[in-house]
Each structure stands twice: as C-alpha cells, then as structure tokens.
Coordinates of C-alpha atoms and ligand atoms in Angstrom, one line a residue:
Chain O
X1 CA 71.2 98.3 124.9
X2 CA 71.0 101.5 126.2
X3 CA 73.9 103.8 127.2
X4 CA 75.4 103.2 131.2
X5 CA 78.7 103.7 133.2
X6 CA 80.7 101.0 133.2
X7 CA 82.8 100.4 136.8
X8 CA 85.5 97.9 137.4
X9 CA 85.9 97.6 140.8
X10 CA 88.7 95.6 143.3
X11 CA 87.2 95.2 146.5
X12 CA 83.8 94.3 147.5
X13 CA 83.7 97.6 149.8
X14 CA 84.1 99.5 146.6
X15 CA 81.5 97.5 144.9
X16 CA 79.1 98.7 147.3
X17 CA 80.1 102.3 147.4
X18 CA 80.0 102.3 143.6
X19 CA 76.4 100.8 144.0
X20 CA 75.5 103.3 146.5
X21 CA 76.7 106.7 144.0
X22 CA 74.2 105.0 141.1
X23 CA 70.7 105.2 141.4
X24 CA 69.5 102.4 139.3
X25 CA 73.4 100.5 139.3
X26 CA 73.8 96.8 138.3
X27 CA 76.7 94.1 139.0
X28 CA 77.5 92.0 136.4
X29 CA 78.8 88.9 137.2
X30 CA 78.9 86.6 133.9
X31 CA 75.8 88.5 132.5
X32 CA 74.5 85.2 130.7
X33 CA 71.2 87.0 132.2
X34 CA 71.6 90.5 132.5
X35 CA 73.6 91.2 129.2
X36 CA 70.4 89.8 127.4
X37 CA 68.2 91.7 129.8
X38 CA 69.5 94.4 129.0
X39 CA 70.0 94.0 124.7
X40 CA 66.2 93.5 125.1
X41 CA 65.4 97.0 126.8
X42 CA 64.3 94.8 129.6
X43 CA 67.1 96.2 132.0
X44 CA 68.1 99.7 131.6
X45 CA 70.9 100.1 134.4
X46 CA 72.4 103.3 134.2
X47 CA 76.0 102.0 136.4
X48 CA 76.9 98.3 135.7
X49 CA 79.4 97.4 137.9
X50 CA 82.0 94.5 137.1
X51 CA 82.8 91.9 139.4
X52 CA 85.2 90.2 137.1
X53 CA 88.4 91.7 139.1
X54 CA 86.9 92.2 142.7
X55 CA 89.2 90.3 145.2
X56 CA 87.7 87.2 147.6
X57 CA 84.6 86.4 146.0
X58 CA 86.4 83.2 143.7
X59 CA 87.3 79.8 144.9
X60 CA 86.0 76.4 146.6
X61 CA 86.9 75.0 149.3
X62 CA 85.8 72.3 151.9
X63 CA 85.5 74.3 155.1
X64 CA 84.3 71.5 157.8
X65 CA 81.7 69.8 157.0
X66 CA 80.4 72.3 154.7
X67 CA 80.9 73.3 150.8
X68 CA 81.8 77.1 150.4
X69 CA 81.8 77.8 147.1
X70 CA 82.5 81.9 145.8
X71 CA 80.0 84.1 144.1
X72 CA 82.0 84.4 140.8
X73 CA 82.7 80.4 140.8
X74 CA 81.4 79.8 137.1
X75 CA 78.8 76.8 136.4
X76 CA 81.7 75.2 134.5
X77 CA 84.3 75.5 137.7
X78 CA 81.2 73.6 140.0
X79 CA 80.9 70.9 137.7
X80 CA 84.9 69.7 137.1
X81 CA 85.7 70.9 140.8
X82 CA 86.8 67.8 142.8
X83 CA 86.0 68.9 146.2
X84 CA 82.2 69.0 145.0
X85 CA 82.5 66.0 142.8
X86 CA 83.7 64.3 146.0
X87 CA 81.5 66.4 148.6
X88 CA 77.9 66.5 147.0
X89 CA 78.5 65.1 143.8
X90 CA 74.7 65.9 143.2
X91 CA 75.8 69.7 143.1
X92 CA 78.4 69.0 140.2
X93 CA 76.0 67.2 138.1
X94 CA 73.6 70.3 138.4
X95 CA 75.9 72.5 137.4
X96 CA 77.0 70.7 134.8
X97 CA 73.6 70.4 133.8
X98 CA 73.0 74.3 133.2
X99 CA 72.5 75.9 129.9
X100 CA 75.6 75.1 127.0
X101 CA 79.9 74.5 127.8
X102 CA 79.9 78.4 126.4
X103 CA 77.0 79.4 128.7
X104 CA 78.7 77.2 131.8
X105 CA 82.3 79.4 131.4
X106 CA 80.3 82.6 132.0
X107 CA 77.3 82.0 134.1
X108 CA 78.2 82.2 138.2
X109 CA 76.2 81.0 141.0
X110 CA 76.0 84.5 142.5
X111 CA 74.3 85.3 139.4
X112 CA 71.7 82.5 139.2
X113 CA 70.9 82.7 142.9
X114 CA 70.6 86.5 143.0
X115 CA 68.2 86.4 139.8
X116 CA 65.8 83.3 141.4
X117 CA 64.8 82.9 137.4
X118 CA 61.6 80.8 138.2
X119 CA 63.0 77.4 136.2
X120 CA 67.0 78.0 137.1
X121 CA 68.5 75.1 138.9
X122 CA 71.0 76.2 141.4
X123 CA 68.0 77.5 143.9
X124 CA 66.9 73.9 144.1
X125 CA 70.0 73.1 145.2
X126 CA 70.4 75.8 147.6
X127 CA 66.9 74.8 149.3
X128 CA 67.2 70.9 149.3
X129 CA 70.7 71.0 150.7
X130 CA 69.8 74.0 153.6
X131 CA 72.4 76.3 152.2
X132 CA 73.1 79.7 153.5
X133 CA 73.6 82.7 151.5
X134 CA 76.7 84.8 152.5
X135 CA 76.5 88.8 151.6
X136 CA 78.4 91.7 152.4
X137 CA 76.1 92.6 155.4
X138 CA 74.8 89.3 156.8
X139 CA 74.4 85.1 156.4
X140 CA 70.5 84.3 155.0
X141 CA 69.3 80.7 155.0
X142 CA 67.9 79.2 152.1
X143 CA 64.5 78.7 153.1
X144 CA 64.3 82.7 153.9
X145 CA 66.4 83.8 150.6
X146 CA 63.8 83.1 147.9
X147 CA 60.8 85.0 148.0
X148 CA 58.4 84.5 144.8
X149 CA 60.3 84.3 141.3
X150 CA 62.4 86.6 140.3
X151 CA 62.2 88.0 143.7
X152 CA 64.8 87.3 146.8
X153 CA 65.9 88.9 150.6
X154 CA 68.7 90.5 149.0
X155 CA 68.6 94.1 149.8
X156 CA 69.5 97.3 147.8
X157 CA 73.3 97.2 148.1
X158 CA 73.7 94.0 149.2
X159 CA 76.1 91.5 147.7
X160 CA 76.3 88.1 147.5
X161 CA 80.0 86.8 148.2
X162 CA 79.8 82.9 148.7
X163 CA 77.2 80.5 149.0
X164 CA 77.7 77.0 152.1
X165 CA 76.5 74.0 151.3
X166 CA 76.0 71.8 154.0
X167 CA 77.2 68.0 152.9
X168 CA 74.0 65.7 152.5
X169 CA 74.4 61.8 153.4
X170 CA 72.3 61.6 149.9
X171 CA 71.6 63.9 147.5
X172 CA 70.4 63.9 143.8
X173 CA 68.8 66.4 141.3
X174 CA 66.9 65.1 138.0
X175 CA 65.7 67.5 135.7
X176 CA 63.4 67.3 133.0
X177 CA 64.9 70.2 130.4
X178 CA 63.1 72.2 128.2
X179 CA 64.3 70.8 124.8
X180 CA 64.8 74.2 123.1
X181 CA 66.3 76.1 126.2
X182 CA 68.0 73.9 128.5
X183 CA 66.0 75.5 131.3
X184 CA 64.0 73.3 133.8
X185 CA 60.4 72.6 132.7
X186 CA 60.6 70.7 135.8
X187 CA 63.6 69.8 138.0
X188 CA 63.2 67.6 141.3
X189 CA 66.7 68.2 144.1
X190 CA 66.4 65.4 146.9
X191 CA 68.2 65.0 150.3
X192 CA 69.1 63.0 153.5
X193 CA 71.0 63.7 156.2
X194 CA 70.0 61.4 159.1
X195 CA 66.7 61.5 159.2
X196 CA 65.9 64.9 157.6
X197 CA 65.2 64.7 153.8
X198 CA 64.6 68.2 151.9
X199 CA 62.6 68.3 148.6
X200 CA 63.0 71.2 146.5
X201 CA 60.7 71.9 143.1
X202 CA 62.3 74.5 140.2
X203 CA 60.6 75.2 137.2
X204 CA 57.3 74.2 138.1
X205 CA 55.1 77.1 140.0
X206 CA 54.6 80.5 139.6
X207 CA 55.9 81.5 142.9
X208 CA 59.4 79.8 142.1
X209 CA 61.2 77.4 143.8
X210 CA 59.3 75.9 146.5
X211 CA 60.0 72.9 149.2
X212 CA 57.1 70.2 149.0
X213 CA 56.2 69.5 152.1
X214 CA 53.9 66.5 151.4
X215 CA 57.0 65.0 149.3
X216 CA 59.1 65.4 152.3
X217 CA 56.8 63.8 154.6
X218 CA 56.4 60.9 153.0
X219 CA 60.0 60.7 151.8
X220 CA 61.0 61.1 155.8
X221 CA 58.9 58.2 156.5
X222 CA 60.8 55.6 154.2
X223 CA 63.3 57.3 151.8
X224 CA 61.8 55.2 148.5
X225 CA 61.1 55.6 145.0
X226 CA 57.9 53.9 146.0
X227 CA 57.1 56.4 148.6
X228 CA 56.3 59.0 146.2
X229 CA 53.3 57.3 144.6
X230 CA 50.0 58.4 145.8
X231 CA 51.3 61.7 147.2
X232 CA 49.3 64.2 145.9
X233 CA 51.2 67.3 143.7
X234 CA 48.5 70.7 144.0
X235 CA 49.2 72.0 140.9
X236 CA 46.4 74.7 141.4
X237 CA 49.4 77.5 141.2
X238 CA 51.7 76.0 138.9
X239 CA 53.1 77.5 135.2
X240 CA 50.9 76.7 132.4
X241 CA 52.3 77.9 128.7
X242 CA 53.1 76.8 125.7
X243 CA 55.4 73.7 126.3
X244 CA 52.7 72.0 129.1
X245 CA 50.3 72.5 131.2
X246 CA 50.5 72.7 134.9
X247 CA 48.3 69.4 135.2
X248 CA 51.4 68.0 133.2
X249 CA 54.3 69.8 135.2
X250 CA 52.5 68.8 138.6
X251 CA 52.8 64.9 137.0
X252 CA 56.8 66.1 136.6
X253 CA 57.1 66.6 139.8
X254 CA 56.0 63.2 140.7
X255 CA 58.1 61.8 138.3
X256 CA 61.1 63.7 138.3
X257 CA 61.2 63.2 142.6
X258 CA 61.0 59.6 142.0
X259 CA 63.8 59.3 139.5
X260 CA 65.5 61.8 141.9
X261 CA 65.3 59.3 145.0
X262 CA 66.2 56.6 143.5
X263 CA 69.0 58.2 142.1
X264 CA 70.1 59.2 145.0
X265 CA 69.9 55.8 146.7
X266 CA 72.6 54.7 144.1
X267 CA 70.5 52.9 141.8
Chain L
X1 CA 84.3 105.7 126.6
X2 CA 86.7 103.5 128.1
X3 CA 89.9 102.1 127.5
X4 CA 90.0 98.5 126.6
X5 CA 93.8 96.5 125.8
X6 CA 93.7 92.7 124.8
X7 CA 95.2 90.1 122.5
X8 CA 93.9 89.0 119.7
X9 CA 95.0 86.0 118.0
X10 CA 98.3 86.8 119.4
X11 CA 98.2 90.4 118.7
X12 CA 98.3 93.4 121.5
X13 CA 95.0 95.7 120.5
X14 CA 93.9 98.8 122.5
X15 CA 90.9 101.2 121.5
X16 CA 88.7 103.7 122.8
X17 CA 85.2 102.2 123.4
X18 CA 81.0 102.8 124.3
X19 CA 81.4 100.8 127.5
X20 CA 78.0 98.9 125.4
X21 CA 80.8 97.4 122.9
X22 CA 79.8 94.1 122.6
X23 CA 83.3 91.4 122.3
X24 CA 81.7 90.4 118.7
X25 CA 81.2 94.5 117.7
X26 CA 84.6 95.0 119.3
X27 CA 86.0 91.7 116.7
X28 CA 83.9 92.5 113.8
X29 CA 83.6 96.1 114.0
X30 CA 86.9 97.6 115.3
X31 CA 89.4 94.6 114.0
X32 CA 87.7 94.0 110.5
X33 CA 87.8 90.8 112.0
X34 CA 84.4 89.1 110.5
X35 CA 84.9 85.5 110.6
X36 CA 83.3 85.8 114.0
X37 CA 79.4 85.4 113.1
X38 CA 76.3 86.8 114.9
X39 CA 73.4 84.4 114.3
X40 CA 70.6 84.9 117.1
X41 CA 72.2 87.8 119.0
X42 CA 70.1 86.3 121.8
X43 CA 72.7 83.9 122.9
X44 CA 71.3 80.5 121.3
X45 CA 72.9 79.5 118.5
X46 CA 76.6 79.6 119.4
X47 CA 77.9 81.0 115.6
X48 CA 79.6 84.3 118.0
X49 CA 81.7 81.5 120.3
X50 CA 85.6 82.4 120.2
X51 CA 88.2 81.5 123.2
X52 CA 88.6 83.7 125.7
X53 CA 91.8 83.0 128.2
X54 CA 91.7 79.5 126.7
X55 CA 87.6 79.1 127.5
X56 CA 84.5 79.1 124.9
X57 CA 82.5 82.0 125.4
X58 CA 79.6 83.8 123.2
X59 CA 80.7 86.8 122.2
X60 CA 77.4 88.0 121.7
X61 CA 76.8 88.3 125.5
X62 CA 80.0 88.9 126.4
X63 CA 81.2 93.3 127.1
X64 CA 84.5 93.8 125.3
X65 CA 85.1 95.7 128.2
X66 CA 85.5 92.5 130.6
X67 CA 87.7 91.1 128.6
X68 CA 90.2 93.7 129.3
X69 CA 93.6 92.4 129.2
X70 CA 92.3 88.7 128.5
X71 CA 94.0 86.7 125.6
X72 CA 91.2 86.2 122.5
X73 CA 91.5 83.5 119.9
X74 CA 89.1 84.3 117.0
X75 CA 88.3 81.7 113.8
X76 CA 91.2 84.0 112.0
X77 CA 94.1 82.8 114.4
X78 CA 93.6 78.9 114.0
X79 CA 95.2 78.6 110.6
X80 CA 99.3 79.3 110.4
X81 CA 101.1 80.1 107.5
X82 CA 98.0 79.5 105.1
X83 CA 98.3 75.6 106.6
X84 CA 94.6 75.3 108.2
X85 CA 93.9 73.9 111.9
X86 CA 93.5 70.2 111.9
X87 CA 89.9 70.9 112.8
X88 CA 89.2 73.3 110.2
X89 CA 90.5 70.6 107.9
X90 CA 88.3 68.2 109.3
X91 CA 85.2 70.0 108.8
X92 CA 86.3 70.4 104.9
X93 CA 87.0 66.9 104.7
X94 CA 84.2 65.6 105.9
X95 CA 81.6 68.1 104.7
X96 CA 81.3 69.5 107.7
X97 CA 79.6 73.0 106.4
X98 CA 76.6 74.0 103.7
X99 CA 76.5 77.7 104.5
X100 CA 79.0 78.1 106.5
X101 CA 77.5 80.6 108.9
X102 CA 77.1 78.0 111.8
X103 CA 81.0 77.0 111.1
X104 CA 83.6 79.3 113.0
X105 CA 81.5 78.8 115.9
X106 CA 81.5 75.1 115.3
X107 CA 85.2 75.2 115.1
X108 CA 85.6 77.1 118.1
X109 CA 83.5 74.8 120.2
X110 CA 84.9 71.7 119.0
X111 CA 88.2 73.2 119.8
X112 CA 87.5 74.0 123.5
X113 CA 85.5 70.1 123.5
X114 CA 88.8 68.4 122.9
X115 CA 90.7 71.4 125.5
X116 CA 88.3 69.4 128.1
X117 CA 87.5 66.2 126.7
X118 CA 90.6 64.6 125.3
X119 CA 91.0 63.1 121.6
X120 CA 88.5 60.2 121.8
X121 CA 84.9 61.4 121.4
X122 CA 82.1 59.3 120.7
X123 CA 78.9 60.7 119.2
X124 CA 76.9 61.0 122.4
X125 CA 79.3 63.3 124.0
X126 CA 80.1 65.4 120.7
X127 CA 76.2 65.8 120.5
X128 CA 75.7 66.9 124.1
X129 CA 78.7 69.0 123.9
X130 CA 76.9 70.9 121.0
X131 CA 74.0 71.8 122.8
X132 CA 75.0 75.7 122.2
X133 CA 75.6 75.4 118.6
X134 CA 72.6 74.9 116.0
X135 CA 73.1 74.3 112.5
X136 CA 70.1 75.3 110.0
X137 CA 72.4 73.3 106.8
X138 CA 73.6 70.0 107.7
X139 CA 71.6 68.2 110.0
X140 CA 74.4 67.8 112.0
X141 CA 75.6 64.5 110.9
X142 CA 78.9 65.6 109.2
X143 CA 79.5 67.9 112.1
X144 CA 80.0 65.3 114.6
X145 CA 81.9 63.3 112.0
X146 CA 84.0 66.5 111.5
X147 CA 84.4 66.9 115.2
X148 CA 85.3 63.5 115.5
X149 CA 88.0 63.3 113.0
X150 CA 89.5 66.9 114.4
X151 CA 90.1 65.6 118.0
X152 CA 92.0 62.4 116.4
X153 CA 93.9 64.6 113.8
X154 CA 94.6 67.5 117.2
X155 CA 96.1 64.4 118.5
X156 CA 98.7 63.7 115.8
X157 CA 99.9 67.3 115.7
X158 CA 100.6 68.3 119.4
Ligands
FAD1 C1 71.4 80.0 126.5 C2 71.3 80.0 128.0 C3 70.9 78.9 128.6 C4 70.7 78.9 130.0 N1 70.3 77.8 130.6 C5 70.1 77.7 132.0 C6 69.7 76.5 132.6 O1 69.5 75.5 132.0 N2 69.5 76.6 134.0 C7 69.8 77.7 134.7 O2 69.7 77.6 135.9 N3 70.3 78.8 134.1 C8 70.4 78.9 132.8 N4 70.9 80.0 132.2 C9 71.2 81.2 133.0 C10 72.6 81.1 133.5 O3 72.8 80.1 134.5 C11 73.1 82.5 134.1 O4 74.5 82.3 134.2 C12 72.6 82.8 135.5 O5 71.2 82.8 135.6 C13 73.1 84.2 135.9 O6 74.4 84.2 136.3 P1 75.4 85.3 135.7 O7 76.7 85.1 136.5 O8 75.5 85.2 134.3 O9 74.7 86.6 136.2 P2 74.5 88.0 135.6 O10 73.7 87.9 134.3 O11 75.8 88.8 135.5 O12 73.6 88.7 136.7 C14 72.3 88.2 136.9 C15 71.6 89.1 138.0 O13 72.2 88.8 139.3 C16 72.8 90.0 139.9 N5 74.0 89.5 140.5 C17 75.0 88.9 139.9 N6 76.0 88.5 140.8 C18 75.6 89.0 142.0 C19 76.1 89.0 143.3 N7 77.3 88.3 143.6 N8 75.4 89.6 144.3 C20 74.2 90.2 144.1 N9 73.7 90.2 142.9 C21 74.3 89.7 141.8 C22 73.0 90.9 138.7 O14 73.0 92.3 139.1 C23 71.8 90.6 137.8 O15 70.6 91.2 138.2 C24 71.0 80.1 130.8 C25 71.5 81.2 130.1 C26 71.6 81.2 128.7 C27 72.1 82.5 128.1
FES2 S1 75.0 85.2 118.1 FE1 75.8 84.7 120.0 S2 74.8 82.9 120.5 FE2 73.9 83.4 118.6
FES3 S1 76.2 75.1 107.6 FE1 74.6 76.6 107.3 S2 74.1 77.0 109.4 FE2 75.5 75.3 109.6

C-alpha cells in the first residue's frame, strides 16, 4: 500500500470539503474492496477519507411504502434487519448472500453500489426493485445510476448517503456463486408490482448489470417459471474466462431467472 | 502518523501510527501479539479474523486506524487464568487442528457463529458459516465437530 492522508470526518459536508482539498481523495466505507485495491497498487489514493464516524448515513427504516436503508448499513445489518426481512425479504437474502460473516460485518451497500463490481449483487437489486440512489447533491434512479462495470453517475465529490427501495408485491434473487469467490458467476433479481415485473442480470456481461428486456416481456405477459423457456439470452457481449464461457453464463441466465420466478411465486 | 487508542483483550493501548497500519500489523507488530495469523493477505482465508466491538472482522483488510477507540478481542484474550475457552478446548479435543495456522481464526469465527446462531448447530450451517475460513490440514471434518462441541460446551459455561 502506498503512503496517503488519512481523514476522519463527522459530517457529510466535511466529507465533501475534505474530498474537495485532495486531488486523487478516497472514502472508505468498509474497504472489503478498496483496502485490497489498494494493497495491490491497484488504488493509489493519496487522501482516504473515513466514513466510519460521519453522522446520518446509518440506519433502516420503513419510510411509506418504501425501504430507506443508509450508506454505511453493513451487508450483515440488511440481512438480520426485520424491517427488510418483513418488507422485501428478497433484499435480506441477497445480502446475506454476499461474500463470508467476516466480509458481511464490513462490506456496506454504499460501497458495493458505488463500486458497480461487474458480478456484485446489491446492483441487481437496486435495478429489479427501481431503487433510487440518494447523494449529497441529488436523487438518481436505478436505471440511470449504473453505467458500464465499474463505472456509475456518481460525480467527483459526490456521495452516496442512502439507498430507497420501493416494496415489490414479489421479489426474489437466485444466484449461481462462484465456488472459490462467493461472487456471482451469474445472479438472476426478479419483480412484480401490479403488472410491472423488472429483471435484472449481475455477473453475466461485460457492460455490468443490465435489465433483460426480452425476460421482462415475457415475464409481464404471465409471471411463470414456464414463461422463461424459449426466450432467447444474446450472449454475444457476455464474460468469457476461466470458470465458463459466455455461451454457458447466457444458459445461467435462463436458468437462474427461472429458479428466481418461481421462487418468488412462493414455491 | 496518527494517533490511534483501543482495547485489546481488555487492555487500553495507544500508539503512534503510518495511517497504512493494517489492524493485524498494529496486533502482531506493535503488541507482540502473534497469535493473530496472516494467511492470504488478500482477504480469503479468514486465519487474520479477531472481534471487533463484539463482530468478526479480517484483520487483514481492516486500518487500525478505524478501529479507533473500538474494543478488540484477539486469540490471546479467550483463555483466563491458564483455563482455555470452551472452544479452544473443543478444537483440542476433538482434533480440531494439524498446523495450526488456520486455527485462531477458526476460533474466532466459531465464536462470533454461536454470538449469532445460538448453541445448537448442525453441520450445514457450521459449513456455510465457514465460508471465510480455509483449512489446508484437516479437511475440515474435525472442525465442524470442534465447532459443534464448542457451541454446546459455550452453553454450559454462561
Ligand atoms: C472475500 C470477499 C468476498 C466478497 N464477495 C462478494 C459477493 O459475493 N458479492 C458482492 O456483491 N460483493 C462481494 N464482496 C465485496 C463486498 O461486498 C464489498 O463490501 C463491497 O463491494 C464494497 O463495500 P465496502 O463498504 O467494503 O466499500 P469500500 O471498499 O470501502 O469502497 C468501495 C468503493 O466505493 C466508494 N464508496 C464507498 N462508500 C461510498 C459512498 N457512500 N459514496 C460514494 N462512494 C463510496 C469508495 O471510495 C471505493 O471506491 C466481497 C469482498 C471480499 C473481500
Ligand atoms: S490473511 Fe486476512 S483473510 Fe487471509
Ligand atoms: S490446521 Fe493447518 S491450515 Fe488448518
């Protein structure tokens, strides 16, 4: 790790001055990805500046008919909280689902949405449920937050301080994990509310998470396991490496979205 | 360099550190305390896990200085008075180790399992729970026998 100024912050206002004296400044949130970014060489920030005491970004609540969950809510806080157990208990499992117990009492969802890794599985959730992103400067749907892996709306300065979650009539999220890493090799979100259903695909293309559009058109028309077959999954620009091809991860997707619906119907 | 207070295994510790101190330099390096192992370094394998305010973290990807007046529990603060933890005693019981580098780590997990799971594990949900702690010894089988026999013996001795 190279050398850098470390900043401990209260206020979110003093986040972003601090951000603002740095060139090249970093918030850490539970750095399950930027502390090994940065022992790497990958990252070289020369400010990183802590969130761990800053005031107002913590905390879940049920706000309406929406679930506003904090930036520095940990994975592990999601998964045991009983408003979202009760709420979308599809989000719980998800988070539940992330990584390792040690990994799940650092990691945030701040974090993981701000970084858009390509196989993470909170963005998923964010798109299939129509979530909006909440930042120190403005609100940003889902669907115009995540811009190409690894790549997002968020602008220089900007901070991410909660995340609202719409509650979904239905909702389920199946993931097929990589064995070594715990990481999606594939992982299918599903929801209905009324007649809208949202289909969200992590892990699977090189542009990161996506919506499929033919998955959701069929899915709108009868909201069935069965539905699913004979829609066809381009896999054209999808992630081929070592542990499968993208013929194989555009076959996941099939799969994983029927085990997903059906899931979510309770079966 | 910064200014970094904390507990450790019940003990108030302050230094001046590189703001880069990792919490497992800060144990190992600073405290002498070298129970707490490094393994991958790359946050896999689960050998740097201590408690932090009660919770199972990686010390490895964790900065000493966000742990800033937290309360640490290392490997060395389980056993009291030379009488070892009832988990520690499990794992020696039932030939929980080989090596013993995976161990501390083991303990430390299994620990914060039964903080969250209650006494009564069965072998799915000690596997699962395990997921960030590999073994290169034992094949695992004695661990979750070890874990296993822990919770029930944490049980008798609250
Ligand atoms: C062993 C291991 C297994 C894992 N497995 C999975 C898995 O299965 N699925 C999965 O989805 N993830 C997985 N992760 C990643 C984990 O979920 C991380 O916690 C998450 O990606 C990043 O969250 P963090 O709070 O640790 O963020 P950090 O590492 O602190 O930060 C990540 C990035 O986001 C920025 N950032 C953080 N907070 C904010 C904010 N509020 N506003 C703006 N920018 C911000 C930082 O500057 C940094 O660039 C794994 C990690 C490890 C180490
Ligand atoms: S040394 Fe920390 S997880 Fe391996
Ligand atoms: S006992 Fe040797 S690594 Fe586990």
């Amino acid at each position: 790790m190279y050398a850098f100024a470390y900043q401990r912050p209260t206020t979110v206002r003093q986040v972003q001055s601090a951000l603002g004296k740095h060139e090249d400044a970093k918030i850490l949130a539970g750095g399950q990805t930027l502390l090994p970014t940065m022992k790497q060489r990958l990252a070289s920030p020369s400010a990183v500046i802590d969130l761990g005491h800053v005031a107002g970004l913590s905390g879940i609540e049920k706000k309406g008919r929406n679930i506003v969950i904090g930036a520095m809510a940990r994975h592990a806080e999601v998964a045991t909280s009983e408003v979202v157990r009760e709420a979308i208990p599809a989000l719980a499992a998800l988070a539940g689902g992330i990584g390792d117990p040690a990994v799940r009492n650092r990691g945030t969802i701040g974090g993981s949405v701000a970084n858009n890794d390509p196989s993470a599985d909170y963005p998923a959730a964010l798109l299939a449920l129509g979530a909006t992103i909440v930042t120190n400067k403005r609100k940003i749907a889902a669907d115009d937050f995540f811009q190409g892996m690894f790549t997002t709306a968020l602008e220089e300065g900007e901070i991410i301080t909660k995340v609202s979650f719409p509650v979904p009539a239905k909702a389920a999220y199946v993931k097929f994990p990589n064995p070594a890493s715990r990481y999606a090799m594939v992982g299918v979100f599903v929801s209905k509310k009324g007649s809208d259903v949202k289909v969200a695909v992590t892990g699977a293309s090189n542009e990161g998470v996506f919506r499929a559009a033919g998955l959701e058109a069929a899915l709108k028309g009868k909201f069935n396991p069965k539905a699913v077959e004979g829609v066809a999954v381009d896999g054209s620009n999808f992630i081929a490496d070592i542990h499968g091809s993208a013929d194989y991860r555009a076959n996941l997707v099939s799969v994983m979205t029927k085990r997903a619906v059906t899931k979510a119907l309770g079966k | 360099m910064i200014s970094v207070s904390m507990t450790v295994n019940g003990k108030a510790v302050s230094a001046k550190i590189d703001p880069r101190t990792l919490l497992v330099q800060f144990l190992r390096e600073n405290l002498l305390l070298t129970g707490t192992h490094v393994g991958c370094d790359t946050s896999q394998c689960g050998a740097c896990v201590v408690h932090v305010d009660g919770k199972a973290i990686k010390s490895c990807t964790t900065l000493a200085a966000t742990c800033d007046g937290a309360s640490v529990v290392t490997i060395e603060g389980l056993a009291h008075d030379g009488v070892l933890h009832p988990m520690q005693e499990a794992f020696r019981e039932n030939h929980g180790l080989q090596c013993g580098f995976c161990t501390p780590g083991m303990i430390m997990s299994a620990i914060d399992i039964v903080n969250r799971k209650g006494h009564d594990l069965d072998e799915h949900t000690i596997r699962e729970e395990l997921e960030g702690n590999i073994c290169r010894c034992t094949g695992y089988h004695n661990i979750v026998k070890s874990v296993a026999a822990g919770a029930h013996a944490m049980a008798g001795s609250k």
